[in-house]
PDB file of C-alpha atoms and ligand atoms in Angstrom:
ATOM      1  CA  UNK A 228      92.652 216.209  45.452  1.00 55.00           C
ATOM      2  CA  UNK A 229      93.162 214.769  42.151  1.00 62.00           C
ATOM      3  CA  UNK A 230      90.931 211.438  41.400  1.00 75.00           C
ATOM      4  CA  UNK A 231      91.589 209.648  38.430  1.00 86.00           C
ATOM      5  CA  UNK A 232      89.695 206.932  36.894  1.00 93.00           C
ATOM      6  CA  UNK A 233      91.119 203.824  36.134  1.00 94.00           C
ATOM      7  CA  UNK A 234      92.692 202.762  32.490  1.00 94.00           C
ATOM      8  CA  UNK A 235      89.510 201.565  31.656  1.00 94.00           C
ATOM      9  CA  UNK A 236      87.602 204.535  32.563  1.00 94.00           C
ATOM     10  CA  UNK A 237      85.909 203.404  35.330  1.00 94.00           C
ATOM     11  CA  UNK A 238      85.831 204.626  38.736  1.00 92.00           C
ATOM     12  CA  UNK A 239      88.496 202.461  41.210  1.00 91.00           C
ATOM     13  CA  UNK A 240      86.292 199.847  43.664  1.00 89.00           C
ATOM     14  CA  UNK A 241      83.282 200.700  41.614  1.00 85.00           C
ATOM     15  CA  UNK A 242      79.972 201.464  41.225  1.00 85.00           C
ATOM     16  CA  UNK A 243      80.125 201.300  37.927  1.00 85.00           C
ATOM     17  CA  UNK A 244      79.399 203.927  35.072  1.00 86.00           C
ATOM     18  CA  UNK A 245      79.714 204.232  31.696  1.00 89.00           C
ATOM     19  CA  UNK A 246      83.273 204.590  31.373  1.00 92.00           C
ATOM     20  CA  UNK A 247      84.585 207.780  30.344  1.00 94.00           C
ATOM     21  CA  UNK A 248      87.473 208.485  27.635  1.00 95.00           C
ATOM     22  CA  UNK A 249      90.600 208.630  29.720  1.00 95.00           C
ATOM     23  CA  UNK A 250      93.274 208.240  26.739  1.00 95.00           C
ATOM     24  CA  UNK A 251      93.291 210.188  23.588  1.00 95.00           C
ATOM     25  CA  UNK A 252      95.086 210.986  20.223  1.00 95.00           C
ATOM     26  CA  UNK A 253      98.124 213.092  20.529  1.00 96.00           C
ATOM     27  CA  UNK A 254      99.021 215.551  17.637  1.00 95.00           C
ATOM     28  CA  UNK A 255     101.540 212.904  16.659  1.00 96.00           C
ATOM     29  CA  UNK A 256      98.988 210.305  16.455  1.00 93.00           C
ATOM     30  CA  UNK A 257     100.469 208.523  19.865  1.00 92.00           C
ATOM     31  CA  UNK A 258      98.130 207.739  22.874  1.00 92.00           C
ATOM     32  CA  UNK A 259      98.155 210.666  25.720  1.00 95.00           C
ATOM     33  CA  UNK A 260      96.633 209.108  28.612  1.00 94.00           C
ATOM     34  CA  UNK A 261      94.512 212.273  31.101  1.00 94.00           C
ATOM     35  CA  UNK A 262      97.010 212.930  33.503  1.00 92.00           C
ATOM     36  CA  UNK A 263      99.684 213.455  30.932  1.00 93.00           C
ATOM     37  CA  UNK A 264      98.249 216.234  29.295  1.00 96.00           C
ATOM     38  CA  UNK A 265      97.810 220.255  29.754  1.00 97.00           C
ATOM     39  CA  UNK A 266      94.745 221.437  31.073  1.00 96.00           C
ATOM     40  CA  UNK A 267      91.817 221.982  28.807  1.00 96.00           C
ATOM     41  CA  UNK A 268      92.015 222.748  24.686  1.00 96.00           C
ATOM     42  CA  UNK A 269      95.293 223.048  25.401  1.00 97.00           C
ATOM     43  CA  UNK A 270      96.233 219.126  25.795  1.00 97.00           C
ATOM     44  CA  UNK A 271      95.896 219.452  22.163  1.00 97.00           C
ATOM     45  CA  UNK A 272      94.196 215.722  21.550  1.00 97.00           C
ATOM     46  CA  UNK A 273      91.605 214.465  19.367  1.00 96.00           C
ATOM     47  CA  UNK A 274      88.839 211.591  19.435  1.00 95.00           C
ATOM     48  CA  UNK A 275      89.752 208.516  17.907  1.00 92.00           C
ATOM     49  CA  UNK A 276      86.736 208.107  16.778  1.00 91.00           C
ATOM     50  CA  UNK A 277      85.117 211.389  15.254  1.00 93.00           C
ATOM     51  CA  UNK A 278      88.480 213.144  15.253  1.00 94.00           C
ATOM     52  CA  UNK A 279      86.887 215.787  16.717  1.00 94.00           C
ATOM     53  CA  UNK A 280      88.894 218.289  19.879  1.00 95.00           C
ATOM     54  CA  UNK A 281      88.696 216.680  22.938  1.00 96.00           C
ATOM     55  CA  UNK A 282      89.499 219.038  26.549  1.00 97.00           C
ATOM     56  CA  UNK A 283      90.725 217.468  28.768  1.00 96.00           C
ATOM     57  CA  UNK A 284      88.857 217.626  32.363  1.00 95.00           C
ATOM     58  CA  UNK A 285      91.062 217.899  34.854  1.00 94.00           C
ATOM     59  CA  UNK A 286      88.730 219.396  37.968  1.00 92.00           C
ATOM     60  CA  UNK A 287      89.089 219.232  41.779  1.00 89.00           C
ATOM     61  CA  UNK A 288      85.866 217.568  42.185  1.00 88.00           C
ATOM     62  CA  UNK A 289      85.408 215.077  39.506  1.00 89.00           C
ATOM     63  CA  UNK A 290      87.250 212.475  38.069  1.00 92.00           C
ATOM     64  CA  UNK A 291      89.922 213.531  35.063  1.00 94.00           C
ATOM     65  CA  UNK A 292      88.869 212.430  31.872  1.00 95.00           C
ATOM     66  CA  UNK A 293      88.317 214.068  27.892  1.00 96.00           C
ATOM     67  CA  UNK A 294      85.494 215.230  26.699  1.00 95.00           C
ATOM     68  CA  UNK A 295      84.288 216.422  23.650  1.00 95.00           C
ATOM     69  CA  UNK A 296      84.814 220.181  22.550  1.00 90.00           C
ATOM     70  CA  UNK A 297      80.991 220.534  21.532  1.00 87.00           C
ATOM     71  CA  UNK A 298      78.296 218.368  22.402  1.00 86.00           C
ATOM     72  CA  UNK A 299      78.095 214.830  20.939  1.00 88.00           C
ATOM     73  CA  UNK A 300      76.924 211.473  21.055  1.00 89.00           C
ATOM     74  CA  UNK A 301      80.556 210.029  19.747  1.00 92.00           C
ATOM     75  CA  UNK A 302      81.738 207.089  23.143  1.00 87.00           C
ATOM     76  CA  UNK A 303      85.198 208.835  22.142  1.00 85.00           C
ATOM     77  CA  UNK A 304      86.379 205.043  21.653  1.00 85.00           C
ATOM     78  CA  UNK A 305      85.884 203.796  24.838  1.00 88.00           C
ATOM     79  CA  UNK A 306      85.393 200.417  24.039  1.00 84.00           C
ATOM     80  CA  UNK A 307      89.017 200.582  22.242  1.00 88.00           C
ATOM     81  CA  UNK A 308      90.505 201.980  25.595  1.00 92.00           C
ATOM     82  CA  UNK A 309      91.005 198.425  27.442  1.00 92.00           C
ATOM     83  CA  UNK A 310      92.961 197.129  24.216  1.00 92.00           C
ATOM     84  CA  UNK A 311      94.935 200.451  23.964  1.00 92.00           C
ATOM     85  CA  UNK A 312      96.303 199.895  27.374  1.00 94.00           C
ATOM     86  CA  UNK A 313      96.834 196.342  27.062  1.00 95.00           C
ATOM     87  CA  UNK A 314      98.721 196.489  24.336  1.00 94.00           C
ATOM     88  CA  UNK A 315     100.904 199.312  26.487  1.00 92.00           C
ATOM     89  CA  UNK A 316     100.990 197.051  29.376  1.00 95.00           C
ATOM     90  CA  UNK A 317     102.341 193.844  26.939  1.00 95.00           C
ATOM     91  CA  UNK A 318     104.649 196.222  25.317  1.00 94.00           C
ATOM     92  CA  UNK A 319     106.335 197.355  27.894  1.00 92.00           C
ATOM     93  CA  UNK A 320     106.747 194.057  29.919  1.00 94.00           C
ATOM     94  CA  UNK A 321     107.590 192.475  26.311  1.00 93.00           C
ATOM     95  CA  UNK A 322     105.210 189.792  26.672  1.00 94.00           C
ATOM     96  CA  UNK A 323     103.083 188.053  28.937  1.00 95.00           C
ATOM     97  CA  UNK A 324     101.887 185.030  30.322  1.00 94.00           C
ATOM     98  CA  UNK A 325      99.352 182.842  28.170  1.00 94.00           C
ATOM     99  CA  UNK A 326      97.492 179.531  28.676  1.00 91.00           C
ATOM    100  CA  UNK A 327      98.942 175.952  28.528  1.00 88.00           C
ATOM    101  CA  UNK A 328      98.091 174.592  25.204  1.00 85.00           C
ATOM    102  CA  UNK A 329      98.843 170.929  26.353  1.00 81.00           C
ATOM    103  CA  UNK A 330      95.561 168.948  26.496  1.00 76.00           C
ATOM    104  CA  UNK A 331      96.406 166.973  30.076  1.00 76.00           C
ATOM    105  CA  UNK A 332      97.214 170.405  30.558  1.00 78.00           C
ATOM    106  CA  UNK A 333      94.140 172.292  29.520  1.00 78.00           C
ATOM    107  CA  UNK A 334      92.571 175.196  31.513  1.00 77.00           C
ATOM    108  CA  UNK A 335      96.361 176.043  33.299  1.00 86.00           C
ATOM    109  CA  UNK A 336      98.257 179.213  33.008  1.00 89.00           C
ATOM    110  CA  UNK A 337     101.772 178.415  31.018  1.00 89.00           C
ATOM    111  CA  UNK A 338     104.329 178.281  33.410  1.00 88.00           C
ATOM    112  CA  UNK A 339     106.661 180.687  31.262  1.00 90.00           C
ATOM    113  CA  UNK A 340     106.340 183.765  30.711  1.00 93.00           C
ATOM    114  CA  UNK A 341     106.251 184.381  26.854  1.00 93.00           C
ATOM    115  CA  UNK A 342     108.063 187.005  24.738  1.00 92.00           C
ATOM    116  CA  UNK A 343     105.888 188.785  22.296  1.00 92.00           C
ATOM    117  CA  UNK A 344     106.993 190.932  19.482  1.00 88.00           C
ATOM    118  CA  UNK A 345     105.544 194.516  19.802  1.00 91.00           C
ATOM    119  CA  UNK A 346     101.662 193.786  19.871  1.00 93.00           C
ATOM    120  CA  UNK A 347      99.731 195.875  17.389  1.00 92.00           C
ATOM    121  CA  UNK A 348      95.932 197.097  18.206  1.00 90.00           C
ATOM    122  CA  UNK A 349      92.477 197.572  15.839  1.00 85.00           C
ATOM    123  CA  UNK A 350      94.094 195.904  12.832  1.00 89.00           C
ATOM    124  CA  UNK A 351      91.721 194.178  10.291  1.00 91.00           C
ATOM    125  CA  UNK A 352      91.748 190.542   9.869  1.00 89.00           C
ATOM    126  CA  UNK A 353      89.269 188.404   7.984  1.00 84.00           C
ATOM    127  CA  UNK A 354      86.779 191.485   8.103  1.00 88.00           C
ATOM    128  CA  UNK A 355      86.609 191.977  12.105  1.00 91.00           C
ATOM    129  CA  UNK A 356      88.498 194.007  14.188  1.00 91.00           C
ATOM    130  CA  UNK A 357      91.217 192.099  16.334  1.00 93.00           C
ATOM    131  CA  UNK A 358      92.188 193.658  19.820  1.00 94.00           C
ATOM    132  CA  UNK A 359      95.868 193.087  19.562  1.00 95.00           C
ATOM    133  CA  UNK A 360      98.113 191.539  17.269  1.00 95.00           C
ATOM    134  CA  UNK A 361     101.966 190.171  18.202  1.00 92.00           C
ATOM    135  CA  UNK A 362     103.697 187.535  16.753  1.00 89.00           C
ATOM    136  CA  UNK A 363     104.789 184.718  19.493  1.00 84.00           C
ATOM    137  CA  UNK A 364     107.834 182.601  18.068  1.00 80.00           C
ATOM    138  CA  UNK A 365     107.328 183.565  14.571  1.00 81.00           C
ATOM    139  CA  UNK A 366     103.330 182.873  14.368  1.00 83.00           C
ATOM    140  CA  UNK A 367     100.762 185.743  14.441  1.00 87.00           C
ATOM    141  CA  UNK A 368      98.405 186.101  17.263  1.00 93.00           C
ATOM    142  CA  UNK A 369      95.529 187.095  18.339  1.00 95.00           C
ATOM    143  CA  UNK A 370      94.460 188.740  21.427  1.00 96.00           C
ATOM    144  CA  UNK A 371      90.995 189.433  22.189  1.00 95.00           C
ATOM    145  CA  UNK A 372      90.278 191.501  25.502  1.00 95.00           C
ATOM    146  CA  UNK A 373      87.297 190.714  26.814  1.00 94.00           C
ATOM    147  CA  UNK A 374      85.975 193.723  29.155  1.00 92.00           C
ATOM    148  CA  UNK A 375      81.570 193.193  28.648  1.00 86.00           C
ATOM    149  CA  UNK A 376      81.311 191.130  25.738  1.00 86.00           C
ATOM    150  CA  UNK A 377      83.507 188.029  24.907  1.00 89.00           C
ATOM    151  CA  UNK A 378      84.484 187.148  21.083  1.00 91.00           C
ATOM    152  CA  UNK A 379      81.261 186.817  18.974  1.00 92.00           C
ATOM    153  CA  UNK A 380      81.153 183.317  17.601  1.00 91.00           C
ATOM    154  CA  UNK A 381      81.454 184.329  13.920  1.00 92.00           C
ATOM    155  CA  UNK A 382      84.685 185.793  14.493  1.00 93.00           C
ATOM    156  CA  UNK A 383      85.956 183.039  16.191  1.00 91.00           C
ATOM    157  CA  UNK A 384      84.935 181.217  12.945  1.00 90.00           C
ATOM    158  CA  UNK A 385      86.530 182.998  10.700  1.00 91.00           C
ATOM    159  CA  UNK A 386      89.936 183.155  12.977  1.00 91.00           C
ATOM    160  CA  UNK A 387      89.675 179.743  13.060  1.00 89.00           C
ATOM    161  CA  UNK A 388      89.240 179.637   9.091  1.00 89.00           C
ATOM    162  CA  UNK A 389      92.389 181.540   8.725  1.00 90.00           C
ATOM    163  CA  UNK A 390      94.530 178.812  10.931  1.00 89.00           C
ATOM    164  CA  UNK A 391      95.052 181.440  13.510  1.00 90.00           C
ATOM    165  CA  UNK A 392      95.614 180.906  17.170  1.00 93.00           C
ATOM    166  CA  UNK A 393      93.692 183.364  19.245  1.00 94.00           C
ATOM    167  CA  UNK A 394      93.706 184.438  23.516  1.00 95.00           C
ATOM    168  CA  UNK A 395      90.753 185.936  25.089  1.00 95.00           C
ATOM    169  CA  UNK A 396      91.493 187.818  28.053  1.00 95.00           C
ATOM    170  CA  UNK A 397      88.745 188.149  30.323  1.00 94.00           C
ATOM    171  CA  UNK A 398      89.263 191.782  32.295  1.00 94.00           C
ATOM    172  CA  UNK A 399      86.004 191.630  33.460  1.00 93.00           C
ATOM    173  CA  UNK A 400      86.276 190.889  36.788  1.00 92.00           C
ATOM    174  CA  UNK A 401      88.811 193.901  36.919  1.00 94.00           C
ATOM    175  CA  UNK A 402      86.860 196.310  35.659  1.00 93.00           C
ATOM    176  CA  UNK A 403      87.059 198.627  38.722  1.00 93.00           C
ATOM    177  CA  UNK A 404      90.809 197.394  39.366  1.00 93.00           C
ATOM    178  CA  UNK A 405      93.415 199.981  39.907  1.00 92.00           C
ATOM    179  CA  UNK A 406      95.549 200.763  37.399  1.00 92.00           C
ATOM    180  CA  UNK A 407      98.137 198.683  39.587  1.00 92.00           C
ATOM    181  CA  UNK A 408      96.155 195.756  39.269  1.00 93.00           C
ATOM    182  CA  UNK A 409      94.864 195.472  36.021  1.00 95.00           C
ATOM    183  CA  UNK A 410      98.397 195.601  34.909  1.00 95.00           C
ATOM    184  CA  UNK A 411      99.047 192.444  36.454  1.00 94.00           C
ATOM    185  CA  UNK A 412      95.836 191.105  35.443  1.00 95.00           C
ATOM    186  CA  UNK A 413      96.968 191.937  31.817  1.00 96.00           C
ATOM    187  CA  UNK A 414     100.022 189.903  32.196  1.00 96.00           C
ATOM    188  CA  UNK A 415      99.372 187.445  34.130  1.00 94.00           C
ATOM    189  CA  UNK A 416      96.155 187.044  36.896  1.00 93.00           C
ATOM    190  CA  UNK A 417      93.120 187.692  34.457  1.00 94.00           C
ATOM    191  CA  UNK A 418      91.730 184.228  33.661  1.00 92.00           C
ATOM    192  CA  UNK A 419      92.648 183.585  30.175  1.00 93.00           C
ATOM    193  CA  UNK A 420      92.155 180.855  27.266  1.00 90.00           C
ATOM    194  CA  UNK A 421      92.704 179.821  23.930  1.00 91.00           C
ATOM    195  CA  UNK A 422      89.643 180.253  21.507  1.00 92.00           C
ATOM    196  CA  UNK A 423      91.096 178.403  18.708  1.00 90.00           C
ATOM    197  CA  UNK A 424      94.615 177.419  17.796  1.00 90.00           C
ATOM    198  CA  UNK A 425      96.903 176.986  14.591  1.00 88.00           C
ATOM    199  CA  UNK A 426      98.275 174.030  13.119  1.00 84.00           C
ATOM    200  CA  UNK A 427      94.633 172.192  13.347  1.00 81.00           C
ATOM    201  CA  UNK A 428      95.203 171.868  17.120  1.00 83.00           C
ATOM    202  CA  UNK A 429      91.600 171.596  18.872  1.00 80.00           C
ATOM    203  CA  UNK A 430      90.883 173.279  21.167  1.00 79.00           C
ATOM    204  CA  UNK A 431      87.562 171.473  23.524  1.00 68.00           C
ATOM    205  CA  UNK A 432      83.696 172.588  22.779  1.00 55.00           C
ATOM    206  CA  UNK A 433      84.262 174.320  25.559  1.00 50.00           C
ATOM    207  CA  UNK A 434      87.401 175.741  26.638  1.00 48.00           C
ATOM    208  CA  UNK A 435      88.142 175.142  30.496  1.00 53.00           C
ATOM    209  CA  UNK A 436      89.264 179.252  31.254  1.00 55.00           C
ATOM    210  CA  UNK A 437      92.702 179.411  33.350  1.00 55.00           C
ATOM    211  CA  UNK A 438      91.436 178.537  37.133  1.00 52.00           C
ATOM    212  CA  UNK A 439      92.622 180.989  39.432  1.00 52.00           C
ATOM    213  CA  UNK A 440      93.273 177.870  41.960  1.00 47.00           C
ATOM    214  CA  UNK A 441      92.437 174.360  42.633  1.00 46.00           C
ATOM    215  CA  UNK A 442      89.273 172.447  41.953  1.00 44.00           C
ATOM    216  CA  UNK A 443      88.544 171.609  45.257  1.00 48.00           C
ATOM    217  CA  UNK A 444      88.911 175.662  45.834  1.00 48.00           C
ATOM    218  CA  UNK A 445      86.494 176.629  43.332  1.00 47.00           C
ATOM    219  CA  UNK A 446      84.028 174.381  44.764  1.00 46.00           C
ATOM    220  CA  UNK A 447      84.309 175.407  48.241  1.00 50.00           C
ATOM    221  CA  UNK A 448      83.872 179.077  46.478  1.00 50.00           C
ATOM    222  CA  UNK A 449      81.312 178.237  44.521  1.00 48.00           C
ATOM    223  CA  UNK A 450      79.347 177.918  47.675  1.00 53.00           C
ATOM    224  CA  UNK A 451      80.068 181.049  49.138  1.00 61.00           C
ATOM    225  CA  UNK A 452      77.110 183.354  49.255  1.00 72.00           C
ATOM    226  CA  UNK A 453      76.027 185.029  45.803  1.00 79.00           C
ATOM    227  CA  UNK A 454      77.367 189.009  46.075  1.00 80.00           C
ATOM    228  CA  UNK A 455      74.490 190.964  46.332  1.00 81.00           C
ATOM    229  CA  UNK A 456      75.133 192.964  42.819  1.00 82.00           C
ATOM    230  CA  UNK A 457      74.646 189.519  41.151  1.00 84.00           C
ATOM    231  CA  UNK A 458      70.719 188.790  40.602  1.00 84.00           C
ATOM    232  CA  UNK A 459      69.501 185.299  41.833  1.00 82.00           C
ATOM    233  CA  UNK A 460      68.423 184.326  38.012  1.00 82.00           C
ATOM    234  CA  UNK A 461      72.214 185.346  36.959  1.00 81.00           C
ATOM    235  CA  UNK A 462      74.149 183.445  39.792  1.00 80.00           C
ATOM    236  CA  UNK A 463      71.984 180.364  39.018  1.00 78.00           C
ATOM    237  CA  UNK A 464      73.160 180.430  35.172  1.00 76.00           C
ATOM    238  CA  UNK A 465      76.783 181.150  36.430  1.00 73.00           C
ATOM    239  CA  UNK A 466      79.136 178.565  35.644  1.00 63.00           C
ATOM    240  CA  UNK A 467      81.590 177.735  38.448  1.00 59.00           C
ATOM    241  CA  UNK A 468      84.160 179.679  37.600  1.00 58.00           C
ATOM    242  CA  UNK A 469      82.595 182.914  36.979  1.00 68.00           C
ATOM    243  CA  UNK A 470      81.173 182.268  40.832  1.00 68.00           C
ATOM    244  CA  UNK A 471      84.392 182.626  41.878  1.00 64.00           C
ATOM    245  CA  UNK A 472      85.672 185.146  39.948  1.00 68.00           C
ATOM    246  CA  UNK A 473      82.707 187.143  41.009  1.00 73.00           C
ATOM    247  CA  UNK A 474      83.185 186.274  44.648  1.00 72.00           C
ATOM    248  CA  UNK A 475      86.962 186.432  44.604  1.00 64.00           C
ATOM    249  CA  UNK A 476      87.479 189.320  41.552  1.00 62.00           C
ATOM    250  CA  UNK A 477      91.487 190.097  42.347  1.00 55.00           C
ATOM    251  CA  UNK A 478      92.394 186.097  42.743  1.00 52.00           C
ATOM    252  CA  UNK A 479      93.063 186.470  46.978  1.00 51.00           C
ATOM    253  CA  UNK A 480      91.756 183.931  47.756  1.00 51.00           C
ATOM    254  CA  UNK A 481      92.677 181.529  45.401  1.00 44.00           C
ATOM    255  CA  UNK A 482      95.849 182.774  43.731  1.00 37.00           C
ATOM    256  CA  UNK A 483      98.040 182.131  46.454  1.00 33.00           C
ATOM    257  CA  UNK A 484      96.575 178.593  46.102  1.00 31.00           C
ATOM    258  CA  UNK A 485      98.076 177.865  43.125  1.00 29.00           C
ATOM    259  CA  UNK A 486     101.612 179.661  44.020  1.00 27.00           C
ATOM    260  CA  UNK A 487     102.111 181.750  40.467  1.00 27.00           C
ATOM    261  CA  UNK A 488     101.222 185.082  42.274  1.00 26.00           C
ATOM    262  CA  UNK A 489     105.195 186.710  42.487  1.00 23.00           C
TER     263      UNK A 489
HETATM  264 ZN1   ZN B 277      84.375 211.509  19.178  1.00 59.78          ZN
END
């Protein structure tokens, strides 16, 4: 039976791992996700980072995924996979659903869903690296996956300094999602928020993250019991809303609360 590992390159429902390389460079320089390939040398892909050959592993017993030809220390780009397959996901749907910008408004998903132009990935702006780049009603944007880390504060900076408006997307809590679900978490369930906006538009000191549901449901979630791969010292620094994101990852609970699940 054929396992594969999530976009991400993580194993579905966890535990977690480091994630593996599960999409690589095709000869024509296009993304070849694992089970797309041929066997072995012959799936005829590189490493986007080392541009080394990559076989692709495609066993009975563990989980597909590409590996380099000889041994290395290269992480075959696995921190680029997440925006790789966002920017498929938002591609393909032609946009996606972003956060109200309204002030009274602040912390809720938009209610529309919004057309992007063909996003972009790993383009260089202002020195850093931005995840994805579309263009939403004629402005550029920015969109910053988050899957560990969130957007280091010097980049925000210099974002900011260049009058753009940028989205974080926190995957996170959908890091062991099937591919299924982190789809719609791309598009539309993952919490997300503005980290700065054009046009001088402030955005608060700190930015209220999309709530899965109501207030009054985060705080009768926030006193559900801490999961038990969550230390005590870690839950007690958790804000609210990462409580229940950790104790409600896919949005069940509280989605359905708020009535923008389709
Ligand atoms: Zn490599």
């Amino acid at each position: 039976m054929t396992r594969l590992l999530n976009p991400l390159g993580q194993l579905i429902g966890g535990p977690g791992h480091q994630p593996r390389v599960v999409v690589a460079r095709g000869e024509d320089g296009a993304e070849r996700w694992i089970d797309e390939v041929e066997r072995g040398l012959a799936c005829n892909c590189t490493c986007w980072e080392c541009n080394s050959r990559l076989v692709a592993r495609q066993g009975s017993v563990r989980e597909w995924s590409f590996a380099h030809q000889a041994d290395s220390d290269c992480a075959g780009g696995v921190e680029t996979q997440a925006h790789r397959y966002a920017k498929a996901v938002i591609n393909e749907a032609g946009g996606l659903y972003v956060a109200s910008v309204r002030p009274d408004a602040w912390g809720a998903l938009h209610p529309r869903f919004m057309q992007l132009a063909p996003v972009r990935t790993e383009e260089r702006i202002a020195g850093f690296r931005a995840d994805l780049v579309g263009s939403l009603k004629g402005h550029e944007l920015i969109i910053e996956v988050k899957v560990t880390h969130g957007c280091p504060a010097n980049k925000i900076r210099a974002y900011r300094d260049l009058n753009m408006s940028v989205l974080e997307i926190d995957l996170a809590p959908f890091r062991y999602a099937t591919a299924d679900d982190l789809r719609e978490a791309v598009l539309k369930r993952a919490t997300r928020y503005w980290l700065c906006l054009s046009g001088g538009r402030d955005v608060p000191r700190q930015p209220a993250p999309t709530k899965p549901g109501g207030i009054d449901q985060q705080r009768k979630l926030s006193g559900f019991a801490r999961p038990k791969n969550i230390s005590q010292r870690e839950w007690a620094e958790m804000s609210t809303l990462e409580k229940v994101t950790a104790v409600d990852p896919d949005g069940r609970l509280t989605i359905k609360s708020r009535g923008y699940r389709s």
